[in-house]
Structures are given as C-alpha cells and as structure tokens.
Coordinates of C-alpha atoms in Angstrom, one line a residue:
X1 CA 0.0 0.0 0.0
X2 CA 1.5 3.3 -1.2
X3 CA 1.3 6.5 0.6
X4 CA -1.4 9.1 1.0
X5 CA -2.0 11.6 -1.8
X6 CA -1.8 14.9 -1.6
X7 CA -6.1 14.6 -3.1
X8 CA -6.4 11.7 -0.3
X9 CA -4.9 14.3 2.6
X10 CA -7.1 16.9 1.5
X11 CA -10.4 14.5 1.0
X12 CA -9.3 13.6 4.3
X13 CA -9.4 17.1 6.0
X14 CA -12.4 17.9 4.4
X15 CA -14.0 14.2 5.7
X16 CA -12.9 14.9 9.6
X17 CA -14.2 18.7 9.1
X18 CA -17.5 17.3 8.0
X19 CA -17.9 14.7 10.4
X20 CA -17.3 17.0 13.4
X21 CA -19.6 19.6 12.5
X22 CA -22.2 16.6 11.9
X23 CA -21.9 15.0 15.3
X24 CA -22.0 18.8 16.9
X25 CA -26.0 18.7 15.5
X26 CA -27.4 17.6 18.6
X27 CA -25.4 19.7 20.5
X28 CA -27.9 22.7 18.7
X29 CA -31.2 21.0 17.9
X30 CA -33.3 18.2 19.6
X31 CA -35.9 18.9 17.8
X32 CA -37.0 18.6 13.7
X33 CA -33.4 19.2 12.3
X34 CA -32.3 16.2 14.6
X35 CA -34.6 13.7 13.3
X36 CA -34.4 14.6 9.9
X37 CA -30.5 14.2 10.2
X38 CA -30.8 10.8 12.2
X39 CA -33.1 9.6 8.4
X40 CA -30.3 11.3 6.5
X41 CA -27.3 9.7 8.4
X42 CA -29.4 6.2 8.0
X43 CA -30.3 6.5 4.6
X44 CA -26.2 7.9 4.4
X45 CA -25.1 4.6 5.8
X46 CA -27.3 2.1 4.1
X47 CA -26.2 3.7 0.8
X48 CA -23.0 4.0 0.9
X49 CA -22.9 0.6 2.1
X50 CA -24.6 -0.4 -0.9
X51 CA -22.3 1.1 -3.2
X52 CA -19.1 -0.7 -1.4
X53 CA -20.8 -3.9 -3.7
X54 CA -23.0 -2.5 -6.5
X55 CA -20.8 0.5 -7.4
X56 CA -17.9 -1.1 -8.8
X57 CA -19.3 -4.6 -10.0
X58 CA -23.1 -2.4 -11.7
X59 CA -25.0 -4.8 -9.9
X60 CA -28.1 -3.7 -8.5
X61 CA -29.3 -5.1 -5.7
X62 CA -32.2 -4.8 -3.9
X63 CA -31.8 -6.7 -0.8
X64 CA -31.3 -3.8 1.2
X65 CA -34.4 -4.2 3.0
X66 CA -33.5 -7.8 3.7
X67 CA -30.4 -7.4 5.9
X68 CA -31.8 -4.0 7.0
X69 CA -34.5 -6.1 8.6
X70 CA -32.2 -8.9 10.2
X71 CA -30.4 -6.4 11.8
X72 CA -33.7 -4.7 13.3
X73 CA -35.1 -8.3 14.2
X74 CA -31.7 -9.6 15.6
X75 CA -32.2 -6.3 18.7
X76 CA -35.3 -7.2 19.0
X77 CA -35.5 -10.7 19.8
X78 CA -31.7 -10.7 22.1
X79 CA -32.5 -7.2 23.6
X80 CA -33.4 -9.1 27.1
X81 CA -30.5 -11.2 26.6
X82 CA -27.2 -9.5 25.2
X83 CA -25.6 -6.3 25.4
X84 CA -26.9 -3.9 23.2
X85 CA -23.3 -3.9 21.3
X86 CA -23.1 -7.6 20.8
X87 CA -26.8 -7.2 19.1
X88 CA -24.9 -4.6 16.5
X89 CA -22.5 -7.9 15.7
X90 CA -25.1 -10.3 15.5
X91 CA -27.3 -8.4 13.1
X92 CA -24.4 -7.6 11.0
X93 CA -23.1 -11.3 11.4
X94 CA -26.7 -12.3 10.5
X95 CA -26.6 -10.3 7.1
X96 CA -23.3 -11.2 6.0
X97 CA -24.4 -14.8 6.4
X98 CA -27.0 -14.3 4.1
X99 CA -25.6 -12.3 2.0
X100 CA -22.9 -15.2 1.4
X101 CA -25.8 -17.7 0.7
X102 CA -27.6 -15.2 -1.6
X103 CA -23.9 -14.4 -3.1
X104 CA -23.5 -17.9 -3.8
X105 CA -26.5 -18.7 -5.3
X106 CA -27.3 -15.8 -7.5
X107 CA -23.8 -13.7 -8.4
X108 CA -22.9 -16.0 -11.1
X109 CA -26.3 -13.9 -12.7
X110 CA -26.8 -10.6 -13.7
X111 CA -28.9 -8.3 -14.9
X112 CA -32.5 -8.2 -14.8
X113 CA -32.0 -12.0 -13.2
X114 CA -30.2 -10.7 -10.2
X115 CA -32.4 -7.4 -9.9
X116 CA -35.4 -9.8 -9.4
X117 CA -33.8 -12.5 -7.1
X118 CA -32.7 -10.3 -4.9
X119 CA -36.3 -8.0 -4.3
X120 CA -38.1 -11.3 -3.9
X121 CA -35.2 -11.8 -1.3
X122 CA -36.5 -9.3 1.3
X123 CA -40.3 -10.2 0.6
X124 CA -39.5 -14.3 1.6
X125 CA -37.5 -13.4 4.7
X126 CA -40.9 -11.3 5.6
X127 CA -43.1 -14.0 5.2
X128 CA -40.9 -16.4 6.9
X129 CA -40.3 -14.5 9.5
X130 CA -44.3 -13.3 10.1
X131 CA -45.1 -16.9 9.9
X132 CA -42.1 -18.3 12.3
X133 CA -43.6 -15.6 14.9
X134 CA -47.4 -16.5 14.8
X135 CA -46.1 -20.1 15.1
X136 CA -44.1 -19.7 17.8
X137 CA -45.0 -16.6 19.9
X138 CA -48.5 -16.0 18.4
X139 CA -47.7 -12.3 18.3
X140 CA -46.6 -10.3 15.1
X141 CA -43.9 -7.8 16.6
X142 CA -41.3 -7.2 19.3
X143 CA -40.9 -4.2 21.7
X144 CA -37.8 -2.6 21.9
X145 CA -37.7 -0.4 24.7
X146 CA -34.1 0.8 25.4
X147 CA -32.5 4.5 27.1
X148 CA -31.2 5.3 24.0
X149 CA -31.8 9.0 22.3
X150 CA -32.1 10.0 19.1
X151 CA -29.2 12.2 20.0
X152 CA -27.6 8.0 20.8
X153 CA -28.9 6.8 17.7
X154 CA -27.8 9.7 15.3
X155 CA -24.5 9.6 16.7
X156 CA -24.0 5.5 16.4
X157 CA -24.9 6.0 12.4
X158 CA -22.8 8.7 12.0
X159 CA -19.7 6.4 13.5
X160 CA -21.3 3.7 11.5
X161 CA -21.2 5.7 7.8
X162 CA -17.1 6.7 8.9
X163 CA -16.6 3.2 9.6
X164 CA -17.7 2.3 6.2
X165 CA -16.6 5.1 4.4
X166 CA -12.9 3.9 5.4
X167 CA -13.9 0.2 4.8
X168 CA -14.5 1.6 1.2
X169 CA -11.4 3.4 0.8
X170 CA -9.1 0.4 2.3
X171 CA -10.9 -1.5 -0.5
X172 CA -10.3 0.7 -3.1
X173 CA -6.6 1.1 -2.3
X174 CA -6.5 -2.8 -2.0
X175 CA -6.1 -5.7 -4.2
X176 CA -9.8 -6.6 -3.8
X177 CA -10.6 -3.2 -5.1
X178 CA -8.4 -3.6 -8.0
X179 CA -10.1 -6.6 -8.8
X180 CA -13.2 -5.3 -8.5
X181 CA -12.2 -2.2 -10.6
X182 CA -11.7 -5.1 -13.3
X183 CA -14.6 -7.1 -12.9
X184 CA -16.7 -4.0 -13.1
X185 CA -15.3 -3.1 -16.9
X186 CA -15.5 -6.5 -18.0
X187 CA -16.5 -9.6 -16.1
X188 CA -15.1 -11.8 -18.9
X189 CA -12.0 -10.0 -19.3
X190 CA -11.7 -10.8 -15.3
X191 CA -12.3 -14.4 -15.6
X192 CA -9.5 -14.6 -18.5
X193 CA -6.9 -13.1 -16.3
X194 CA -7.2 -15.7 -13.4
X195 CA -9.3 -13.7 -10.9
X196 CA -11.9 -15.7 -9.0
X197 CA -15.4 -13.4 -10.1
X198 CA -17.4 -15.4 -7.8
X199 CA -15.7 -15.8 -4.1
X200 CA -14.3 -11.9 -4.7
X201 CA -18.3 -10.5 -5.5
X202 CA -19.5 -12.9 -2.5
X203 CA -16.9 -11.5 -0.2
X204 CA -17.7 -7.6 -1.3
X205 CA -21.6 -8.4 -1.2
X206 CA -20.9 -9.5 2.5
X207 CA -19.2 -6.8 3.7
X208 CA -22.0 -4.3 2.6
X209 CA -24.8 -6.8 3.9
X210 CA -23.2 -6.5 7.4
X211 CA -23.0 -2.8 7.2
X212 CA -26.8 -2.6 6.5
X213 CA -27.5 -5.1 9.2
X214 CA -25.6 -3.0 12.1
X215 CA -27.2 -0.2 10.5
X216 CA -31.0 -1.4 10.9
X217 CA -29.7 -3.1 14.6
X218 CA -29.1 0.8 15.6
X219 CA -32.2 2.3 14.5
X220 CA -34.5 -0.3 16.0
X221 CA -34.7 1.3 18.8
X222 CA -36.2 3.8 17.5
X223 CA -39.0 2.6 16.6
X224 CA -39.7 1.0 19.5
X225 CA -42.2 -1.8 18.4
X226 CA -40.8 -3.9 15.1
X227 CA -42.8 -5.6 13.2
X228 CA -42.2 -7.9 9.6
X229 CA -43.6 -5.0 7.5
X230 CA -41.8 -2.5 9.2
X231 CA -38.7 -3.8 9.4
X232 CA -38.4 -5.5 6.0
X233 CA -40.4 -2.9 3.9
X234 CA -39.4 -2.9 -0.1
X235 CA -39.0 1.0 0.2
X236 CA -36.3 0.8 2.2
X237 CA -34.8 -1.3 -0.7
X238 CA -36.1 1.1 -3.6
X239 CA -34.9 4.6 -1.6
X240 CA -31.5 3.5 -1.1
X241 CA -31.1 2.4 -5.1
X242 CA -33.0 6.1 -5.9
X243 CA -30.7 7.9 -3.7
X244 CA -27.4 6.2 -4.6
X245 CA -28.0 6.6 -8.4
X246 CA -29.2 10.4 -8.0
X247 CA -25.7 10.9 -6.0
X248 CA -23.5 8.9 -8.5
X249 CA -21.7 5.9 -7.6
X250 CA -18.4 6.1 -9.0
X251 CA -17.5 8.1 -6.5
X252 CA -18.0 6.3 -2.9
X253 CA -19.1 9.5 -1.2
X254 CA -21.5 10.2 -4.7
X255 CA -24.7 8.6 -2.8
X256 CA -24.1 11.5 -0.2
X257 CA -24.9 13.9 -2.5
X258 CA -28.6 12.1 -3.8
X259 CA -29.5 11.4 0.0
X260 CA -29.4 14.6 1.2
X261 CA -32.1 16.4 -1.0
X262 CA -33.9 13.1 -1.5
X263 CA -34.0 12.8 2.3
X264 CA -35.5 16.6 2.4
X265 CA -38.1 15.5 -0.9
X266 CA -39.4 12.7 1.1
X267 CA -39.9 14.2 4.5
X268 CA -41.9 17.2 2.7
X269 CA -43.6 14.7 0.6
X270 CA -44.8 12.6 3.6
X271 CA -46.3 15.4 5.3
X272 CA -48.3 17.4 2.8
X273 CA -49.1 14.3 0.3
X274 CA -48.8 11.0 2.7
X275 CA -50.9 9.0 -0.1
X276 CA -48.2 10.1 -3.0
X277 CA -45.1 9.1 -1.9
X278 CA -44.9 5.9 -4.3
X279 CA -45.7 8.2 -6.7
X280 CA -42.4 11.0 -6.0
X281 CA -40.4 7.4 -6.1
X282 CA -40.9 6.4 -9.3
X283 CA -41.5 9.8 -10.8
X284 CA -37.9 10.4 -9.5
X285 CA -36.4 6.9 -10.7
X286 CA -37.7 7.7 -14.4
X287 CA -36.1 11.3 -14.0
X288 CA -32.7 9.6 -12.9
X289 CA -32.4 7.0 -15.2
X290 CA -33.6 9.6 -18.5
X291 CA -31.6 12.5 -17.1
X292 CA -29.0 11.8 -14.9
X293 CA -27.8 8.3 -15.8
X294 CA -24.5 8.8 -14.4
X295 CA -26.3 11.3 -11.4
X296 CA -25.4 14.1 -10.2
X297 CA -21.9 13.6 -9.3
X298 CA -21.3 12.3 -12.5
X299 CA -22.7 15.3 -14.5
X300 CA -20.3 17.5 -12.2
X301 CA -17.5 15.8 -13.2
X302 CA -18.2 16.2 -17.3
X303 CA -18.8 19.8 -16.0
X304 CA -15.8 20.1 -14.9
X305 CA -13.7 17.8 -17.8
X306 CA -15.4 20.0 -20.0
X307 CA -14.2 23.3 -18.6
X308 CA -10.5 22.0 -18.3
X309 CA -10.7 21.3 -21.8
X310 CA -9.4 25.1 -22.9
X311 CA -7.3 25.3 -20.0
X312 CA -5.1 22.2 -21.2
X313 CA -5.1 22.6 -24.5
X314 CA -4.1 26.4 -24.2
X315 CA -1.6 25.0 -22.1
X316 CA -0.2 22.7 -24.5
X317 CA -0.1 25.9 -27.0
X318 CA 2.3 27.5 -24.7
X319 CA 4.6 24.1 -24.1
X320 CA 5.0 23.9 -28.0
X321 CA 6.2 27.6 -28.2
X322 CA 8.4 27.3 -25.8
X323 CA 9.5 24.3 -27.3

C-alpha cells in the first residue's frame, strides 16, 4: 500500500471537518433538524454501504431491506438477553451470512436475473419470518424499549457511515478493489486473467450486507415496536437504489450527495401528500435513469472535464512555443 495523496490528505481534511460539525448537530437542535438528520445519516449509511458492492461490479441489488431487517429483528429478539453492542454484531453477522448464501447462489447472474432475485429476497425473509412468529410466539412484533436518544442513535450511524466510508477506501486502495475495478469493466476480461469473479463478488456483497445489518440493529430502537412490515419494507430497498443513483456511484461518497435532498423531498412529501409518496419514487427513478444516468456527481464531473478542456489545451499551446 502506497502512501497518502496529496487529493487523499485533502479529502481527508475535508471528511474529519465534515464529520465534526455533523456529530455537533445535537449539540444545537433536539428537535425537527435532529430527526431529519438521524433519516439522512441512515439513509447515508445504508447507501453507501450499498455502493461498497454494486458500485464497482453495476450490480443492482435490492436486498437492502432484507439485511436491514435482520439487523432490526436480531435487537429485538436478544435485547433481554445481550448487550446492546453484541446485538450490532449479531445483526451484521446475520446479514453477512445471508448475504454469502444469496452471493452464492445468484452472483454468477446478472442483470434483470439478479435485480429480481434479490427484491423477492426481502419479501421471503418477511413472510418467513411473520409466519415463524405466529407459530411460535403468536404475536406479530417485538418491543424494543431501550435508554437510548435520538441524540444516541444519530451519533452511532454517524460512527457507523465513517466506519464504512474507510472500509471503502481500504478496498479501493486494495487488491480486492483492483479486482473489482476489473470485474466492473468487464467480467469476462476478469475471468480470462485468473481472478476468481465469484468468491471476490460474495466477499464484497458480505461486507456491505453486514454494514446494512448494524445499520437497521441501531435504529430499531427507534421505533420501539418492530414488526415484519416494518422492518423488511421494499421502500427501504427502492430509496436506497434512488438515492445512490441520484448521488453517483463512482465516487464512494456520490450517494451523499442524492440522499441529502432526497432525504428533504421525502420528508416534505410525507407530510403534505402522505398518499403520493410511491408516486415522488418512481416519478424520480424515471427522471434519474432519463436524465441523470450517471447522477449528479457524475454530471459535475463532465462539467468540470469539460471546462478543463481550454485550460489544457491552451496549455499545450504555450509548451510547443516554448519548445
């Protein structure tokens, strides 16, 4: 592993800059702002999580809501029984193991195949779980009644999304992430060259499962009472893929970018038109995939190509003058 780069130094500044005045935000509201933040550090989280796998290999997954929900049902049911940290590794244990079974069966697929294995994913785990519950226990939820604030809460996802924002850029600088860097251009090309496609998208796909399941172990409880359609709900699924595309996901920090005003759409959304929110969804998806294919990141960045392009080749005027 090579040194830092001067860009990697300053990224880094700006990172530890950002993440100190975001965990002084409780310190001045306790109110509103706070719990919008504690969806926008979530949703911050679970999608950057999801880009450590489908940004670099283009596979979208939607089994977000899946190991979100594991991680939520893991709390509730060993809350009487564990330390609250222990839970956190449990649920993200939990995911990662089923993310490795998923991994195994389906990432040798792609495409529209995966796509659609991987959304009925969350929907079986519901119904098994509903069912295991009124079998066992007769009931369809679990309380989770805890001391912890949202102040607690915000400030557990906000450790959660630096964790796996350095996960991500260990990755990258690693020989996984070269890897992946390849299997994302061309699968084929990957295979040819002796790299193992399979066991290298498995491991990646478990890493970002466990991430979502610590995430959904910290927020449940918040919600005090969790429940199958709750905790696995498809939305979570689709408004992580929304916010991650509007962002960009070349870059690791891009979904940042989509989840904040996404975050903002949806919480006005929800209160002035609670019965159109499906509607905003898909309204935005279509916008995304017509307009910003490569999101908004990604349109910065041609901006910004585009500017330089005067600016070097001026430069290379002057070099041949002075040649």
């Amino acid at each position: 592993m090579t040194g830092l780069s001067s860009g990697e130094v300053r990224i880094a500044a700006i990172g530890a800059v950002a993440f100190a005045a975001a965990a002084a935000l409780p310190l001045l509201d306790q109110g509103y702002y706070l719990t919008l933040a504690v969806n926008m550090v979530l949703y911050a989280a679970l999608c950057t999580a999801w880009t450590l796998f489908s940004g670099p290999t283009h596979y979208v997954s939607l089994a977000t809501a899946a190991f979100f929900g594991l991680g939520t049902y893991s709390v509730g049911l060993g809350l009487d029984y564990l330390p609250f940290a222990a839970l956190l590794l449990i649920g993200g244990a939990a995911a990662a193991m089923l993310a490795g079974l998923v991994g195994a069966a389906t990432l040798r697929i792609s495409g529209v195949y995966f796509v659609i294995f991987t959304f009925g994913l969350a929907e079986l785990v519901r119904q098994i779980v509903s069912y295991t519950q009124v079998k066992v226990s007769a009931k369809m939820g679990l309380y989770v009644f805890t001391d912890f604030t949202e102040t607690h809460i915000y400030w557990m996802l906000l450790a959660l999304t630096a964790v796996i924002f350095l996960t991500g850029w260990l990755i990258n600088r690693s020989r996984l992430g070269f890897a992946m860097q390849i299997i994302g251009n061309d699968e084929t090309v990957a295979r040819h060259s002796g790299i193992d496609t399979a066991k290298l998208k498995i491991i990646l796909f478990m890493i970002s499962g466990a991430f979502i399941g610590i995430a959904g172990a910290i927020i449940a409880p918040r919600y005090s009472y969790v429940e199958p359609p709750s905790a696995f709900n498809p939305m979570i699924s689709f408004n992580v893929v929304i916010m991650a595309l509007l962002g960009g996901t070349r870059r690791l920090w891009g979904p940042l970018v989509g989840v904040i005003p996404f975050t903002i759409l949806m919480d006005f959304v929800s209160v002035r038109f609670p019965n159109d929110t499906s509607i905003v969804i898909g309204i935005a998806f279509l916008v995304i995939v017509y307009l910003l294919p490569d999101g908004i990141t990604g349109r910065l960045e041609q901006a910004w190509a585009h500017l330089r392009k005067p600016r070097a080749h001026a430069e290379s005027v002057v070099a041949k003058e002075h040649a």
